[in-house]
PDB file of C-alpha atoms and ligand atoms in Angstrom:
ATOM      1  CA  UNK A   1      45.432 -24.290   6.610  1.00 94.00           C
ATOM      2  CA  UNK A   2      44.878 -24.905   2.784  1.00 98.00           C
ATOM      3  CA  UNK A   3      41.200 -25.166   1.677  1.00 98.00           C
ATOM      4  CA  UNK A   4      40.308 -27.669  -0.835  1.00 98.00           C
ATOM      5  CA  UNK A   5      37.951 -28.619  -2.956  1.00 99.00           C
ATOM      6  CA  UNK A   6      37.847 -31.830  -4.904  1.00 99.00           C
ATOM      7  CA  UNK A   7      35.901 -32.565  -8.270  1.00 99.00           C
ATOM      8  CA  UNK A   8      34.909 -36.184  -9.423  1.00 98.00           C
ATOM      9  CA  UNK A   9      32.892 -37.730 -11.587  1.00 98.00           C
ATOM     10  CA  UNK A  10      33.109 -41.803 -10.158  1.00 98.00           C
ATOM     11  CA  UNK A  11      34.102 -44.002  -7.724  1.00 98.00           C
ATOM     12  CA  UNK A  12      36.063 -41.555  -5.855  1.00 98.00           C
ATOM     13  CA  UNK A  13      39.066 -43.687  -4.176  1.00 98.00           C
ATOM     14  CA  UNK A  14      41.428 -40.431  -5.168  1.00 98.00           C
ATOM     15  CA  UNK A  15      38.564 -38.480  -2.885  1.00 98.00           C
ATOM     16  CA  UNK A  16      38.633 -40.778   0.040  1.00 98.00           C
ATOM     17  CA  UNK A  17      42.786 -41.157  -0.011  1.00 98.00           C
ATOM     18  CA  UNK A  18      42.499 -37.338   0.442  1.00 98.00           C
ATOM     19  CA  UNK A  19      40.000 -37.395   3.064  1.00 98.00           C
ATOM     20  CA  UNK A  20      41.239 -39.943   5.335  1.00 98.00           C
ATOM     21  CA  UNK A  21      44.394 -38.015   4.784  1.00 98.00           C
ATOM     22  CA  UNK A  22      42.947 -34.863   6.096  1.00 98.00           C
ATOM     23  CA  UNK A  23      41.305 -36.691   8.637  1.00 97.00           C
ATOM     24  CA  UNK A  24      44.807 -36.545  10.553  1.00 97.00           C
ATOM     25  CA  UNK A  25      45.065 -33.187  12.611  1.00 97.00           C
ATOM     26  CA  UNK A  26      48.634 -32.690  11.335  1.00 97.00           C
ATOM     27  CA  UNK A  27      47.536 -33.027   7.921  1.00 98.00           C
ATOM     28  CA  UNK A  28      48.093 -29.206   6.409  1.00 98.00           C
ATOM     29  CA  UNK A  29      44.687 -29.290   4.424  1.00 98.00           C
ATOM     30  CA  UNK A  30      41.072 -29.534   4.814  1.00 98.00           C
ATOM     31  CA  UNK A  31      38.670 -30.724   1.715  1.00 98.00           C
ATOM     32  CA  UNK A  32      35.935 -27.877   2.596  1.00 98.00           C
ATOM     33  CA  UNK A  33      33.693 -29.188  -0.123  1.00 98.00           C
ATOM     34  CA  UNK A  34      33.339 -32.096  -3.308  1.00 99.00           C
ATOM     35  CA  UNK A  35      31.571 -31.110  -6.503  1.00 98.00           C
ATOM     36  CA  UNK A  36      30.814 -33.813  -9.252  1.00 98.00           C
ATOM     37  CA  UNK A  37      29.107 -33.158 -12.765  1.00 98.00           C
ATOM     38  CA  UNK A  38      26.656 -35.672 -11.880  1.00 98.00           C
ATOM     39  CA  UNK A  39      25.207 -37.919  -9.190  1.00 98.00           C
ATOM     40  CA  UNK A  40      28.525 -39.394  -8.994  1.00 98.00           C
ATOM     41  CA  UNK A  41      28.556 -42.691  -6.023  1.00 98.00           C
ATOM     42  CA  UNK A  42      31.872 -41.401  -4.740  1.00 98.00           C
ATOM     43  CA  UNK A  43      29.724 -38.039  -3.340  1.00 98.00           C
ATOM     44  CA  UNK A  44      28.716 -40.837  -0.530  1.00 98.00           C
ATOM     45  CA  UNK A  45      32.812 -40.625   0.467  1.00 98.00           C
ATOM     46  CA  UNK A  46      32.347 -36.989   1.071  1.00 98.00           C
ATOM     47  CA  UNK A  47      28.665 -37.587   2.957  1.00 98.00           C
ATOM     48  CA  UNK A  48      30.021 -39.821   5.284  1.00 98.00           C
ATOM     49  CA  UNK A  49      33.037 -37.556   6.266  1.00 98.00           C
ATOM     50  CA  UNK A  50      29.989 -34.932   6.734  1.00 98.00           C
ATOM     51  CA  UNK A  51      31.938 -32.659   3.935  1.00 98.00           C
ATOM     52  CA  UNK A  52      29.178 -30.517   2.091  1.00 98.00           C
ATOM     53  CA  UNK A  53      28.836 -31.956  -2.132  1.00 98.00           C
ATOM     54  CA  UNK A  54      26.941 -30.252  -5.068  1.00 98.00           C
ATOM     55  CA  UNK A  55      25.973 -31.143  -8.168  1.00 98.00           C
ATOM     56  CA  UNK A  56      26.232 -29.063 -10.659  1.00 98.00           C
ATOM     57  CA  UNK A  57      25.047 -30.854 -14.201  1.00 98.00           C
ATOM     58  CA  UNK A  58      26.191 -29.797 -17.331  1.00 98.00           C
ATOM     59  CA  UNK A  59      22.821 -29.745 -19.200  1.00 98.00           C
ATOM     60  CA  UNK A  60      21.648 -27.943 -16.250  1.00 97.00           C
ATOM     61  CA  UNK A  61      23.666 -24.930 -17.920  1.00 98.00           C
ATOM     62  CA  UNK A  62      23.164 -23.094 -21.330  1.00 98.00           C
ATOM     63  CA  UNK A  63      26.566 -23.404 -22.106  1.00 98.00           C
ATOM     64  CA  UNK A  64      29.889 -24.888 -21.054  1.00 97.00           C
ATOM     65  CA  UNK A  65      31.511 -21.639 -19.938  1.00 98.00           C
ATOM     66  CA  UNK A  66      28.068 -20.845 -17.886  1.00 98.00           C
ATOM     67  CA  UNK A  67      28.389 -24.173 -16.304  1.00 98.00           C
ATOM     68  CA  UNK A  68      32.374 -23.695 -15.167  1.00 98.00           C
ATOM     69  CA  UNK A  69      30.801 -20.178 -13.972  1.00 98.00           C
ATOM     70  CA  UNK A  70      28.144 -22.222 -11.892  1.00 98.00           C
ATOM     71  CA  UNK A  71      30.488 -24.413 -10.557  1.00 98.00           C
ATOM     72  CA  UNK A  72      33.152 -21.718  -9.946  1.00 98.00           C
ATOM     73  CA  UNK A  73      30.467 -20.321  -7.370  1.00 98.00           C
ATOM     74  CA  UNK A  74      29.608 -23.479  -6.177  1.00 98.00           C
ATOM     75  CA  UNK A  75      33.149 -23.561  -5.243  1.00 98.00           C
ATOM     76  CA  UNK A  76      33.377 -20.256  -3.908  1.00 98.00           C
ATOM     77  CA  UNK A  77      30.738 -20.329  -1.662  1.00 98.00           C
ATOM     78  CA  UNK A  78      33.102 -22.476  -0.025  1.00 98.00           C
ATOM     79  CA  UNK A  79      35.856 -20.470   0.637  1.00 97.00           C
ATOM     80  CA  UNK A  80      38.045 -21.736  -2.152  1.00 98.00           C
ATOM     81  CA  UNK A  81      38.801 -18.370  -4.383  1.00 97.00           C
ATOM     82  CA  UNK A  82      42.007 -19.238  -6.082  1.00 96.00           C
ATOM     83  CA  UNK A  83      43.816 -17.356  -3.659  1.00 96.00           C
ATOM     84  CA  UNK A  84      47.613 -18.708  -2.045  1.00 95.00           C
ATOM     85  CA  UNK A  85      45.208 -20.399   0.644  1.00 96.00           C
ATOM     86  CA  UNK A  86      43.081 -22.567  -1.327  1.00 98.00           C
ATOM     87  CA  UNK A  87      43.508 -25.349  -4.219  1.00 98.00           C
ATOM     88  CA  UNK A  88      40.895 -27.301  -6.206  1.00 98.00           C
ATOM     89  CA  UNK A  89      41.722 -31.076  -6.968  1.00 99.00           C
ATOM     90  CA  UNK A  90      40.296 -32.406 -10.094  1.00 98.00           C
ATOM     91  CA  UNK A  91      40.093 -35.810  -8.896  1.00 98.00           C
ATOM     92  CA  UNK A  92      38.662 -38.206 -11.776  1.00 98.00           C
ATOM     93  CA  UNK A  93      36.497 -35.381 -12.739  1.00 98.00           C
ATOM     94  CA  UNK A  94      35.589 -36.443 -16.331  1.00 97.00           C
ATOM     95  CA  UNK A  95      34.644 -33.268 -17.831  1.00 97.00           C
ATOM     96  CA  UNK A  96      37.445 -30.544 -19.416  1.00 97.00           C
ATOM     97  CA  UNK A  97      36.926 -27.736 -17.035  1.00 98.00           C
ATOM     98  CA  UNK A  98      35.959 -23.858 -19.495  1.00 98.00           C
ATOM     99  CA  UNK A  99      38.570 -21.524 -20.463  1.00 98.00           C
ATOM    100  CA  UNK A 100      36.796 -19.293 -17.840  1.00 98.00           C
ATOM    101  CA  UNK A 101      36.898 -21.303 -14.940  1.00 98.00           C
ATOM    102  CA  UNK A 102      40.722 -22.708 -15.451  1.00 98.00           C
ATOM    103  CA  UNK A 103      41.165 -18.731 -15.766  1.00 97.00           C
ATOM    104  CA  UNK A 104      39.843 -17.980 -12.194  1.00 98.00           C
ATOM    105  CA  UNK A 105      41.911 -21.278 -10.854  1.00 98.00           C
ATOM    106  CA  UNK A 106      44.544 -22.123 -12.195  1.00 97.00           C
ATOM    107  CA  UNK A 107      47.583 -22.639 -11.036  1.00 98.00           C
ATOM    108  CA  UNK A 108      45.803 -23.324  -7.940  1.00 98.00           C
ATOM    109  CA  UNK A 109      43.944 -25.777  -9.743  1.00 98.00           C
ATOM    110  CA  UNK A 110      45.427 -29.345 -10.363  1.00 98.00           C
ATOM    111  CA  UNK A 111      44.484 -32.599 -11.601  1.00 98.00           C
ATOM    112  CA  UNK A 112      45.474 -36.337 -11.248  1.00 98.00           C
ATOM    113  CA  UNK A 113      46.024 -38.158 -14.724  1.00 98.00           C
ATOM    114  CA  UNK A 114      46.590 -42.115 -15.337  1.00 98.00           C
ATOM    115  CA  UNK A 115      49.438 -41.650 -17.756  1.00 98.00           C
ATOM    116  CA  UNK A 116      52.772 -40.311 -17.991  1.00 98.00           C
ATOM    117  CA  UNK A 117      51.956 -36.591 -19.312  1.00 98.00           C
ATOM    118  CA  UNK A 118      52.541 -35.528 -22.098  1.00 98.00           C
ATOM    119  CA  UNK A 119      51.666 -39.309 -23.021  1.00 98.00           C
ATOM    120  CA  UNK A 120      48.038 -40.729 -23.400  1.00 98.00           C
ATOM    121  CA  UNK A 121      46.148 -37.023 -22.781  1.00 98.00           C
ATOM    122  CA  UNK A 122      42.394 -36.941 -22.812  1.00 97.00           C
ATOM    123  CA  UNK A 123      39.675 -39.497 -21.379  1.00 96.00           C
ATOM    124  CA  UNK A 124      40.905 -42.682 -22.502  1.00 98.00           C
ATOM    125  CA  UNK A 125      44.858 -42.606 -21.135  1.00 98.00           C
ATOM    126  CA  UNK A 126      45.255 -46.664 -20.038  1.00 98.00           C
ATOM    127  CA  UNK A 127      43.178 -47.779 -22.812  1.00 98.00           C
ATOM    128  CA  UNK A 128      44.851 -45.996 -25.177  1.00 98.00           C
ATOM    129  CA  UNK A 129      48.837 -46.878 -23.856  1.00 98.00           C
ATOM    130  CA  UNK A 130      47.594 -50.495 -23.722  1.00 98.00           C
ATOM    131  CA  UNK A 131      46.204 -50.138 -27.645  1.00 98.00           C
ATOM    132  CA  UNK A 132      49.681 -47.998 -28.030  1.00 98.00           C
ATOM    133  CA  UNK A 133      51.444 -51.424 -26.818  1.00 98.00           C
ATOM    134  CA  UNK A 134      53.380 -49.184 -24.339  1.00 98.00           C
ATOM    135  CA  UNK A 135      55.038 -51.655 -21.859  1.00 98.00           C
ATOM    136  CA  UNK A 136      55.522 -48.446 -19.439  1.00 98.00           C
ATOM    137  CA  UNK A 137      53.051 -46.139 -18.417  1.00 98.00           C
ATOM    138  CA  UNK A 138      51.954 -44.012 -15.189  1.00 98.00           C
ATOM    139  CA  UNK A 139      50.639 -41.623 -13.428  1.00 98.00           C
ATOM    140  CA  UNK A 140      50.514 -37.687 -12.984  1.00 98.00           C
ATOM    141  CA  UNK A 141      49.779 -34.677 -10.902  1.00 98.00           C
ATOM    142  CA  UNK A 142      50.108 -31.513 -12.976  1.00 98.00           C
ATOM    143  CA  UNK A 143      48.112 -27.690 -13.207  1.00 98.00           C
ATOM    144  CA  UNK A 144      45.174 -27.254 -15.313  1.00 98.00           C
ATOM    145  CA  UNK A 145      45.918 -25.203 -17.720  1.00 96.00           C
ATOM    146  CA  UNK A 146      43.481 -24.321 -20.574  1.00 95.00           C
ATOM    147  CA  UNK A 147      44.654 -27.276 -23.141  1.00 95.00           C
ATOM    148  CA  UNK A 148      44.094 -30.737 -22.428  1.00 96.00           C
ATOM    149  CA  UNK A 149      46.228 -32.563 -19.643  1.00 97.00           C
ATOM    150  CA  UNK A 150      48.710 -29.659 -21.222  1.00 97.00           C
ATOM    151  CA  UNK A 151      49.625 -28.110 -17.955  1.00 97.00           C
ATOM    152  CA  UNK A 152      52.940 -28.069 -16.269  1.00 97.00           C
ATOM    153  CA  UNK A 153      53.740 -31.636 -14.641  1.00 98.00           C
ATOM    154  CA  UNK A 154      54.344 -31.489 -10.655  1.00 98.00           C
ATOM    155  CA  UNK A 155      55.202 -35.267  -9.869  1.00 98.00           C
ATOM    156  CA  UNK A 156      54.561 -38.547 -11.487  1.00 98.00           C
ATOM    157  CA  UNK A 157      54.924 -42.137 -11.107  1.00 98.00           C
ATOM    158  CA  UNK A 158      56.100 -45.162 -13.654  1.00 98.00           C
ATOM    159  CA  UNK A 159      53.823 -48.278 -13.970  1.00 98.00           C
ATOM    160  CA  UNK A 160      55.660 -51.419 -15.816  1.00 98.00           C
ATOM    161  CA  UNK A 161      52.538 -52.815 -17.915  1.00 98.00           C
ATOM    162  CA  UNK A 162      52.297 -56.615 -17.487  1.00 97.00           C
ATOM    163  CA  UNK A 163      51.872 -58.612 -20.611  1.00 95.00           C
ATOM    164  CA  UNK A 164      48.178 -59.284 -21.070  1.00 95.00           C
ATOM    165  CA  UNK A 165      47.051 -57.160 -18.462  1.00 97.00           C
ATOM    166  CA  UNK A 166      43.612 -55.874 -18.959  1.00 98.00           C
ATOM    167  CA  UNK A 167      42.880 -52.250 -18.625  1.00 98.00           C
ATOM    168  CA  UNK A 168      40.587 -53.175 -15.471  1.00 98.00           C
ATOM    169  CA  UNK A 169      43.720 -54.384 -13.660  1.00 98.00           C
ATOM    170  CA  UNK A 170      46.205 -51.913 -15.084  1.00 98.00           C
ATOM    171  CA  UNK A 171      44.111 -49.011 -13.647  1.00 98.00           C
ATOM    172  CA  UNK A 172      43.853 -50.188 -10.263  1.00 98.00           C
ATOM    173  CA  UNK A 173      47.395 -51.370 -10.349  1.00 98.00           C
ATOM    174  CA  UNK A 174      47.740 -47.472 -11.309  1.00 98.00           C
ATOM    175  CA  UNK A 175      45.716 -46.114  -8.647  1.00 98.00           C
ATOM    176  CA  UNK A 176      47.473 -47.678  -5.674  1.00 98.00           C
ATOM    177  CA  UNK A 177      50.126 -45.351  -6.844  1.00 98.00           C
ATOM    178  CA  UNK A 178      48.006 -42.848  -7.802  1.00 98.00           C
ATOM    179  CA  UNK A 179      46.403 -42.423  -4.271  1.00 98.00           C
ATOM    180  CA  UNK A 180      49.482 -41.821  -2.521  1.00 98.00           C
ATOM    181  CA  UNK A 181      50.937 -39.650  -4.519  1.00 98.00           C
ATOM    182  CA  UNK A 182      48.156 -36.945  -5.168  1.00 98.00           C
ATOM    183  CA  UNK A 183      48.019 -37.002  -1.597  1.00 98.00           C
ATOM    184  CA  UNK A 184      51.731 -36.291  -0.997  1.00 98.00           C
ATOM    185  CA  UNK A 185      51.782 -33.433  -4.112  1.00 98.00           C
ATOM    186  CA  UNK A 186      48.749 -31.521  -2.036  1.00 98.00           C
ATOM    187  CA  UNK A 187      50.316 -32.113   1.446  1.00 98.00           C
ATOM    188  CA  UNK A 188      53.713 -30.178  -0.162  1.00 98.00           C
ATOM    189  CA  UNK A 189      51.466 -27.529  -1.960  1.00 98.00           C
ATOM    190  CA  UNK A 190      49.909 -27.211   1.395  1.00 98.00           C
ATOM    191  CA  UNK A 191      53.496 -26.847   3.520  1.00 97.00           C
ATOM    192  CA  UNK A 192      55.011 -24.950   0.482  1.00 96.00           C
ATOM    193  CA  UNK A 193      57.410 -27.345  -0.418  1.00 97.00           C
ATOM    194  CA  UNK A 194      56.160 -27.584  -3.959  1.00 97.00           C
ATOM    195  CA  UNK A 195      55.519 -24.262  -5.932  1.00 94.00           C
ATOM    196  CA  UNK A 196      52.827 -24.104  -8.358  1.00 96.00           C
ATOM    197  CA  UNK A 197      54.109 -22.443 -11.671  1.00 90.00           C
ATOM    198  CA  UNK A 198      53.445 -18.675 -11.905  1.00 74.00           C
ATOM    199  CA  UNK A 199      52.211 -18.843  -8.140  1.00 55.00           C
ATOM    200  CA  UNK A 200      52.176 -15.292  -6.438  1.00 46.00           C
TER     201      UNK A 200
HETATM  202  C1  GAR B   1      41.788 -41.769 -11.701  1.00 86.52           C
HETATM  203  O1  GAR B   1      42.649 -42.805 -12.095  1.00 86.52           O
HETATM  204  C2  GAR B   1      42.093 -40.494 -12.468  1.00 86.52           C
HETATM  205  O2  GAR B   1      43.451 -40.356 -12.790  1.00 86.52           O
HETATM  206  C3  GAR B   1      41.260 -40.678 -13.697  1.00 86.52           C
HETATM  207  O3  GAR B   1      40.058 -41.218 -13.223  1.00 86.52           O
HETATM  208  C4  GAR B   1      40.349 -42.058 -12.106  1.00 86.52           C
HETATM  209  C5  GAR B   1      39.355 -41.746 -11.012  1.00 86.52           C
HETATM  210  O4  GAR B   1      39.390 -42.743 -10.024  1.00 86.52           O
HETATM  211  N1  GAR B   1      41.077 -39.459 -14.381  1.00 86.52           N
HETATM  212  C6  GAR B   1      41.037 -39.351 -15.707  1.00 86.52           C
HETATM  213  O5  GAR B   1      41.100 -40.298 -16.457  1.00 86.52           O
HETATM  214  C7  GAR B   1      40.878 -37.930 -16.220  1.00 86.52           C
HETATM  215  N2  GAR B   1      41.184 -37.859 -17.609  1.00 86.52           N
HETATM  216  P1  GAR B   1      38.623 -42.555  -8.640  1.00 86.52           P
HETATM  217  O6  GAR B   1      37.208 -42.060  -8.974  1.00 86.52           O
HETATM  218  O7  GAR B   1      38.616 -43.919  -8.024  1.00 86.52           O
HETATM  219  O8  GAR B   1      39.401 -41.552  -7.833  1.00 86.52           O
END
């Protein structure tokens, strides 16, 4: 059974598609703990499934690579080690994870985007294809690597833009499709059915 933990820094829908995922007994994966940057309102997700959250602020640190190392053993008090039987889900986490921490994670470390990769990186992706006039945009599951929404791609989905459409709408228009799919990418890391790159 794959052990996961998920990182966010908001609302948390990605979170809760996961957890009433794994709420299925024939679901291949359990989220075994949620970490957030801050005092994020999607933690209350997690509470209510009774799965244990931290908090683990950046300020709290001295720098950024102390504060992956912090979360790292946040994480690993968990169970979730890197190894083949574990994954971490950066699920709307807002913060670019340190060289160190991607190091001890990755590939078993992935990441849901709201663009097509390598298009629209960084923290700003449907504002910036909307200001881009893009009429096509998407979303993304692909490995953390240490660059920014650089790692290798593992599935995405296309979004047509509609003319006018706010970013507001275009998001959650995104994130119907979003949902779904991170959910299917874990279940086949989970069952094996989808590799992660350089994977033992
Ligand atoms: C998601 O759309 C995710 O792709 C995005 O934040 C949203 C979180 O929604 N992540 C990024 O923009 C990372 N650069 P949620 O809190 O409702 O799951």
């Amino acid at each position: 059974m794959l052990k996961i933990a998920v990182l966010i820094s908001g609302g948390g829908s990605n979170l809760k598609a996961l957890l009433d995922a794994a709420d299925d007994p024939d679901f291949p994966a359990r989220i075994v703990c949620v970490g957030s940057d801050t005092d994020a309102s999607g933690l209350d997700h997690a509470r209510a499934a009774g799965v244990p959250v931290f908090i683990e602020r950046p300020r709290d640190a001295a720098t950024r690579e102390e504060w992956g190392e912090r979360l790292a053993a946040a994480i690993r008090q968990h169970g979730v080690d890197g190894s083949d039987d574990s994954l971490v889900v950066s699920a709307g986490l807002m913060r670019i994870l340190p060289a160190g921490f991607v190091r001890a994670f990755s590939p078993r470390l992935i990441n849901t985007h709201p663009a097509l990769l390598p298009a629209f990186p960084g923290a700003h992706a449907v504002r910036d294809a909307l200001a881009a006039g893009a009429t096509r945009t998407g979303v993304t599951v692909h490995v953390i690597d240490e660059g920014v929404d650089t790692g290798p791609v593992l599935r995405q989905e296309a979004v047509d833009v509609r003319p006018g459409e706010s970013e507001e709408d275009l998001h959650e228009r995104m994130k119907q499709l979003e949902r779904p799919l991170l959910v299917r990418t874990v279940r086949d890391i989970a069952l094996g059915e989808l590799e992660l790159p350089g994977a033992g």
